[in-house]
PDB file of C-alpha atoms in Angstrom:
ATOM      1  CA  MET W   1       5.527 -35.112   2.096  1.00 78.00           C
ATOM      2  CA  GLU W   2       3.738 -31.758   0.466  1.00 90.00           C
ATOM      3  CA  GLU W   3       0.104 -32.080  -0.342  1.00 95.00           C
ATOM      4  CA  ARG W   4      -1.451 -29.422  -2.081  1.00 96.00           C
ATOM      5  CA  LEU W   5      -4.984 -28.037  -2.590  1.00 96.00           C
ATOM      6  CA  VAL W   6      -6.937 -26.116  -5.596  1.00 96.00           C
ATOM      7  CA  MET W   7      -7.622 -23.227  -3.401  1.00 96.00           C
ATOM      8  CA  ARG W   8     -11.370 -21.435  -3.838  1.00 94.00           C
ATOM      9  CA  GLY W   9     -10.845 -17.865  -6.518  1.00 89.00           C
ATOM     10  CA  GLY W  10      -8.343 -19.417  -8.590  1.00 92.00           C
ATOM     11  CA  GLY W  11      -4.593 -21.576  -7.720  1.00 95.00           C
ATOM     12  CA  THR W  12      -3.339 -24.106  -5.475  1.00 97.00           C
ATOM     13  CA  LEU W  13      -1.815 -24.458  -1.875  1.00 98.00           C
ATOM     14  CA  ALA W  14       1.321 -26.671  -1.591  1.00 98.00           C
ATOM     15  CA  LEU W  15       1.994 -27.317   2.051  1.00 96.00           C
ATOM     16  CA  ARG W  16       4.894 -29.544   3.435  1.00 97.00           C
ATOM     17  CA  GLN W  17       5.378 -30.226   7.527  1.00 96.00           C
ATOM     18  CA  GLU W  18       8.661 -30.176   8.475  1.00 95.00           C
ATOM     19  CA  GLY W  19       9.135 -30.869  12.320  1.00 95.00           C
ATOM     20  CA  THR W  20       6.717 -27.405  14.546  1.00 96.00           C
ATOM     21  CA  LYS W  21       6.443 -25.941  10.417  1.00 97.00           C
ATOM     22  CA  VAL W  22       4.078 -25.747   8.118  1.00 97.00           C
ATOM     23  CA  GLN W  23       6.183 -24.605   4.741  1.00 98.00           C
ATOM     24  CA  LEU W  24       3.098 -22.913   2.115  1.00 98.00           C
ATOM     25  CA  GLN W  25       3.611 -21.594  -1.036  1.00 98.00           C
ATOM     26  CA  ALA W  26       0.657 -20.798  -2.889  1.00 97.00           C
ATOM     27  CA  GLU W  27       0.629 -19.525  -7.062  1.00 97.00           C
ATOM     28  CA  ARG W  28      -2.177 -18.877  -9.571  1.00 95.00           C
ATOM     29  CA  PRO W  29      -1.939 -17.334 -12.532  1.00 91.00           C
ATOM     30  CA  SER W  30      -1.557 -13.484 -13.133  1.00 85.00           C
ATOM     31  CA  ASP W  31      -4.584 -12.575 -14.436  1.00 82.00           C
ATOM     32  CA  GLY W  32      -4.288  -8.461 -14.462  1.00 77.00           C
ATOM     33  CA  ARG W  33      -7.316  -7.501 -12.248  1.00 77.00           C
ATOM     34  CA  GLY W  34      -5.403  -7.468  -9.535  1.00 79.00           C
ATOM     35  CA  LEU W  35      -4.571  -7.655  -6.514  1.00 83.00           C
ATOM     36  CA  TYR W  36      -5.998 -10.956  -4.825  1.00 89.00           C
ATOM     37  CA  LYS W  37      -5.016 -12.243  -0.879  1.00 92.00           C
ATOM     38  CA  VAL W  38      -4.711 -15.588  -0.248  1.00 95.00           C
ATOM     39  CA  TRP W  39      -6.696 -16.679   2.794  1.00 95.00           C
ATOM     40  CA  LEU W  40      -6.870 -20.045   5.525  1.00 96.00           C
ATOM     41  CA  HIS W  41     -10.232 -21.188   6.586  1.00 95.00           C
ATOM     42  CA  GLY W  42     -10.462 -23.353   9.328  1.00 94.00           C
ATOM     43  CA  ASP W  43     -12.838 -25.754   9.323  1.00 91.00           C
ATOM     44  CA  GLN W  44     -14.135 -25.454  12.931  1.00 85.00           C
ATOM     45  CA  GLY W  45     -14.171 -21.367  11.791  1.00 90.00           C
ATOM     46  CA  GLY W  46     -10.902 -19.773  12.223  1.00 93.00           C
ATOM     47  CA  LYS W  47      -9.727 -16.868   9.185  1.00 94.00           C
ATOM     48  CA  LEU W  48      -6.077 -16.519   8.702  1.00 95.00           C
ATOM     49  CA  LEU W  49      -4.629 -13.666   6.162  1.00 94.00           C
ATOM     50  CA  LEU W  50      -1.664 -15.624   4.326  1.00 95.00           C
ATOM     51  CA  GLY W  51      -1.118 -12.670   1.830  1.00 92.00           C
ATOM     52  CA  THR W  52      -0.664 -10.490  -0.813  1.00 91.00           C
ATOM     53  CA  LEU W  53       0.363 -12.640  -4.007  1.00 92.00           C
ATOM     54  CA  ALA W  54       3.065 -11.014  -6.161  1.00 88.00           C
ATOM     55  CA  PRO W  55       3.861 -11.661  -9.573  1.00 84.00           C
ATOM     56  CA  GLU W  56       7.192 -13.702  -9.925  1.00 84.00           C
ATOM     57  CA  GLY W  57       8.397 -15.646 -13.228  1.00 82.00           C
ATOM     58  CA  GLY W  58       4.808 -15.072 -15.019  1.00 81.00           C
ATOM     59  CA  VAL W  59       2.183 -16.271 -11.830  1.00 88.00           C
ATOM     60  CA  LEU W  60       1.434 -14.672  -8.788  1.00 92.00           C
ATOM     61  CA  ARG W  61       3.245 -16.393  -6.083  1.00 94.00           C
ATOM     62  CA  LEU W  62       3.271 -16.344  -1.890  1.00 96.00           C
ATOM     63  CA  ARG W  63       5.607 -18.298   0.122  1.00 96.00           C
ATOM     64  CA  ARG W  64       4.252 -18.546   3.853  1.00 97.00           C
ATOM     65  CA  THR W  65       6.635 -21.025   6.413  1.00 97.00           C
ATOM     66  CA  LEU W  66       3.949 -20.861  10.005  1.00 97.00           C
ATOM     67  CA  SER W  67       4.892 -22.599  13.435  1.00 97.00           C
ATOM     68  CA  VAL W  68       2.183 -25.575  13.675  1.00 96.00           C
ATOM     69  CA  GLY W  69       1.498 -24.237  17.143  1.00 96.00           C
ATOM     70  CA  ALA W  70       0.608 -19.900  15.346  1.00 96.00           C
ATOM     71  CA  LEU W  71      -1.995 -21.795  12.495  1.00 96.00           C
ATOM     72  CA  GLU W  72      -3.975 -23.775  15.769  1.00 95.00           C
ATOM     73  CA  ARG W  73      -4.022 -20.419  17.369  1.00 95.00           C
ATOM     74  CA  ALA W  74      -5.462 -19.443  14.318  1.00 95.00           C
ATOM     75  CA  GLY W  75      -7.936 -22.460  14.290  1.00 95.00           C
ATOM     76  CA  CYS W  76      -6.205 -23.028  10.949  1.00 95.00           C
ATOM     77  CA  TRP W  77      -4.768 -27.043  12.011  1.00 94.00           C
ATOM     78  CA  PRO W  78      -5.265 -29.747  11.409  1.00 93.00           C
ATOM     79  CA  GLN W  79      -8.610 -29.214   8.701  1.00 94.00           C
ATOM     80  CA  PHE W  80      -8.998 -26.641   6.587  1.00 95.00           C
ATOM     81  CA  TRP W  81      -9.499 -25.067   2.861  1.00 95.00           C
ATOM     82  CA  ALA W  82      -7.657 -21.978   1.297  1.00 96.00           C
ATOM     83  CA  GLU W  83      -9.220 -19.401  -1.376  1.00 95.00           C
ATOM     84  CA  ALA W  84      -7.619 -16.268  -2.808  1.00 93.00           C
ATOM     85  CA  PRO W  85      -9.826 -13.655  -3.673  1.00 90.00           C
ATOM     86  CA  LEU W  86      -9.386 -10.756  -5.828  1.00 85.00           C
ATOM     87  CA  ALA W  87      -8.729  -8.181  -3.202  1.00 81.00           C
ATOM     88  CA  PHE W  88      -8.323  -5.473  -5.111  1.00 76.00           C
ATOM     89  CA  PRO W  89      -8.650  -4.603  -8.701  1.00 72.00           C
ATOM     90  CA  PHE W  90      -7.507  -2.489 -11.389  1.00 68.00           C
ATOM     91  CA  ALA W  91     -10.768  -1.796 -13.695  1.00 58.00           C
ATOM     92  CA  VAL W  92     -12.233   1.499 -12.063  1.00 49.00           C
ATOM     93  CA  GLN W  93     -15.882   2.547 -13.671  1.00 44.00           C
ATOM     94  CA  GLU W  94     -14.313   5.553 -15.484  1.00 51.00           C
ATOM     95  CA  GLY W  95     -12.807   3.519 -18.104  1.00 48.00           C
ATOM     96  CA  GLY W  96      -9.354   2.994 -17.843  1.00 66.00           C
ATOM     97  CA  SER W  97      -7.704  -0.327 -16.625  1.00 77.00           C
ATOM     98  CA  TRP W  98      -5.032   0.735 -13.273  1.00 80.00           C
ATOM     99  CA  TYR W  99      -2.184  -1.511 -13.042  1.00 81.00           C
ATOM    100  CA  CYS W 100       0.766  -1.767 -10.107  1.00 81.00           C
ATOM    101  CA  GLU W 101       3.342   0.969 -11.659  1.00 84.00           C
ATOM    102  CA  GLN W 102       6.670  -0.323 -10.282  1.00 82.00           C
ATOM    103  CA  HIS W 103       8.725   2.781  -9.766  1.00 86.00           C
ATOM    104  CA  PRO W 104       5.767   5.282 -10.684  1.00 90.00           C
ATOM    105  CA  GLU W 105       9.443   7.573 -10.116  1.00 90.00           C
ATOM    106  CA  ARG W 106      10.349   7.312 -13.025  1.00 89.00           C
ATOM    107  CA  LEU W 107       7.101   8.665 -14.548  1.00 91.00           C
ATOM    108  CA  MET W 108       7.251  12.055 -13.392  1.00 91.00           C
ATOM    109  CA  GLU W 109       8.926  15.476 -14.326  1.00 87.00           C
ATOM    110  CA  ASP W 110      10.231  16.993 -10.967  1.00 90.00           C
ATOM    111  CA  LEU W 111      12.784  15.667  -8.541  1.00 90.00           C
ATOM    112  CA  VAL W 112      10.898  16.867  -5.537  1.00 92.00           C
ATOM    113  CA  LEU W 113       8.689  14.352  -6.517  1.00 92.00           C
ATOM    114  CA  LYS W 114      10.742  11.816  -7.103  1.00 90.00           C
ATOM    115  CA  GLY W 115      12.610  11.808  -3.886  1.00 91.00           C
ATOM    116  CA  GLN W 116       9.086  11.526  -2.746  1.00 91.00           C
ATOM    117  CA  VAL W 117       7.901   8.241  -3.969  1.00 89.00           C
ATOM    118  CA  THR W 118       8.138   5.876  -1.174  1.00 82.00           C
ATOM    119  CA  GLY W 119       7.377   2.313  -4.155  1.00 82.00           C
ATOM    120  CA  PRO W 120       5.072   0.942  -6.203  1.00 84.00           C
ATOM    121  CA  MET W 121       1.591   2.883  -7.208  1.00 88.00           C
ATOM    122  CA  LEU W 122      -1.490   2.182  -8.501  1.00 88.00           C
ATOM    123  CA  CYS W 123      -0.931   3.858 -12.222  1.00 89.00           C
ATOM    124  CA  ARG W 124      -3.767   5.046 -14.800  1.00 88.00           C
ATOM    125  CA  ARG W 125      -2.430   5.832 -18.751  1.00 86.00           C
ATOM    126  CA  ASP W 126      -4.520   7.899 -20.773  1.00 83.00           C
ATOM    127  CA  ARG W 127      -4.335   9.830 -23.850  1.00 81.00           C
ATOM    128  CA  ASP W 128      -4.260  13.161 -21.660  1.00 83.00           C
ATOM    129  CA  GLY W 129      -1.344  11.765 -19.777  1.00 87.00           C
ATOM    130  CA  LEU W 130      -1.371   9.431 -16.475  1.00 90.00           C
ATOM    131  CA  SER W 131      -3.448   9.340 -13.172  1.00 92.00           C
ATOM    132  CA  LEU W 132      -1.348   7.951  -9.712  1.00 93.00           C
ATOM    133  CA  ALA W 133      -3.713   6.312  -6.647  1.00 92.00           C
ATOM    134  CA  ALA W 134      -2.133   5.278  -3.220  1.00 90.00           C
ATOM    135  CA  PRO W 135      -4.947   4.336  -0.494  1.00 87.00           C
ATOM    136  CA  PHE W 136      -4.733   7.351   1.892  1.00 87.00           C
ATOM    137  CA  ARG W 137      -4.610   6.513   5.339  1.00 83.00           C
ATOM    138  CA  PRO W 138      -5.052   9.289   8.449  1.00 82.00           C
ATOM    139  CA  ASP W 139      -3.034   7.183  10.369  1.00 83.00           C
ATOM    140  CA  ALA W 140       0.567   7.691   7.616  1.00 81.00           C
ATOM    141  CA  PRO W 141       2.302   9.751   6.333  1.00 84.00           C
ATOM    142  CA  ALA W 142       0.283  10.515   2.782  1.00 83.00           C
ATOM    143  CA  PRO W 143       1.967   9.883  -0.155  1.00 87.00           C
ATOM    144  CA  LEU W 144       3.543  12.650  -2.414  1.00 91.00           C
ATOM    145  CA  SER W 145       2.365  15.062   0.599  1.00 90.00           C
ATOM    146  CA  ALA W 146       4.215  18.115  -1.555  1.00 92.00           C
ATOM    147  CA  LEU W 147       0.544  17.400  -3.971  1.00 92.00           C
ATOM    148  CA  LEU W 148      -1.742  16.003  -1.445  1.00 90.00           C
ATOM    149  CA  CYS W 149      -4.274  19.805  -1.899  1.00 90.00           C
ATOM    150  CA  LEU W 150      -4.267  18.485  -5.239  1.00 93.00           C
ATOM    151  CA  ALA W 151      -4.924  15.356  -4.924  1.00 92.00           C
ATOM    152  CA  ARG W 152      -8.974  13.959  -5.635  1.00 91.00           C
ATOM    153  CA  VAL W 153     -10.294  11.320  -3.400  1.00 90.00           C
ATOM    154  CA  GLU W 154     -11.686   8.802  -4.664  1.00 88.00           C
ATOM    155  CA  ARG W 155     -13.422   5.384  -2.826  1.00 85.00           C
ATOM    156  CA  TRP W 156     -12.246   1.974  -3.924  1.00 78.00           C
ATOM    157  CA  ASN W 157     -14.136  -1.194  -2.517  1.00 72.00           C
ATOM    158  CA  GLY W 158     -15.215   1.117   0.002  1.00 78.00           C
ATOM    159  CA  ARG W 159     -11.250   2.346   0.684  1.00 84.00           C
ATOM    160  CA  PRO W 160     -10.120   5.845   0.159  1.00 89.00           C
ATOM    161  CA  HIS W 161      -7.273   6.254  -2.055  1.00 90.00           C
ATOM    162  CA  LEU W 162      -5.333   9.725  -3.239  1.00 92.00           C
ATOM    163  CA  VAL W 163      -5.812  10.375  -6.703  1.00 93.00           C
ATOM    164  CA  TRP W 164      -3.173  12.831  -9.276  1.00 94.00           C
ATOM    165  CA  SER W 165      -3.648  13.649 -12.607  1.00 93.00           C
ATOM    166  CA  PHE W 166       0.204  14.124 -14.599  1.00 93.00           C
ATOM    167  CA  ASP W 167       0.477  15.271 -18.920  1.00 91.00           C
ATOM    168  CA  GLN W 168       2.279  13.666 -20.993  1.00 87.00           C
ATOM    169  CA  GLU W 169       5.809  15.010 -19.439  1.00 88.00           C
ATOM    170  CA  GLY W 170       5.037  13.235 -15.824  1.00 90.00           C
ATOM    171  CA  ARG W 171       4.050  17.519 -14.639  1.00 92.00           C
ATOM    172  CA  PRO W 172       1.388  17.442 -12.371  1.00 94.00           C
ATOM    173  CA  LYS W 173      -2.206  18.767 -13.821  1.00 92.00           C
ATOM    174  CA  ILE W 174      -4.206  21.842 -11.302  1.00 87.00           C
ATOM    175  CA  PRO W 175      -7.661  20.144 -11.661  1.00 79.00           C
ATOM    176  CA  CYS W 176     -10.084  22.080 -12.647  1.00 72.00           C
ATOM    177  CA  ASP W 177     -13.556  23.729 -12.389  1.00 56.00           C
ATOM    178  CA  PRO W 178     -15.761  21.486 -14.085  1.00 55.00           C
ATOM    179  CA  ALA W 179     -18.822  24.259 -13.847  1.00 49.00           C
TER     180      ALA W 179
END
């Protein structure tokens, strides 16, 4: 039997228990505002991150299968509630709207840079070209390492991000000194 819960923050969570396994499917409308995470909260204080909702068929969706034991150890079984908060907004103070570009290498002219792209990046377009951004982690290789010296660091939601600017043709821009 399937049970449906309304998630705080929007959307629904469907769950179906089959023996010792629980199938969970979270879904919410795609509003273009940013990335949403799905959390379970046990009535006794437990908390478990299910993951990030991903675009699928015009909505944001996440599917997981977990054991009852894993949910119990997290303090999220049998009584819990779910939420889907906005974890990373795409809009920033400077004005433009950020979105998740699935293939940022298509926006670049240089073959070396295209080869350094390992996955989706945040993108913002404006009349002068575009900007690409990725979270900065000191314990991981920097994305677009050939352009590391041209990146600026911006903090979003308390996390540092590397941001690069490109012209209309996809060539990196050299930052200018405004002074």
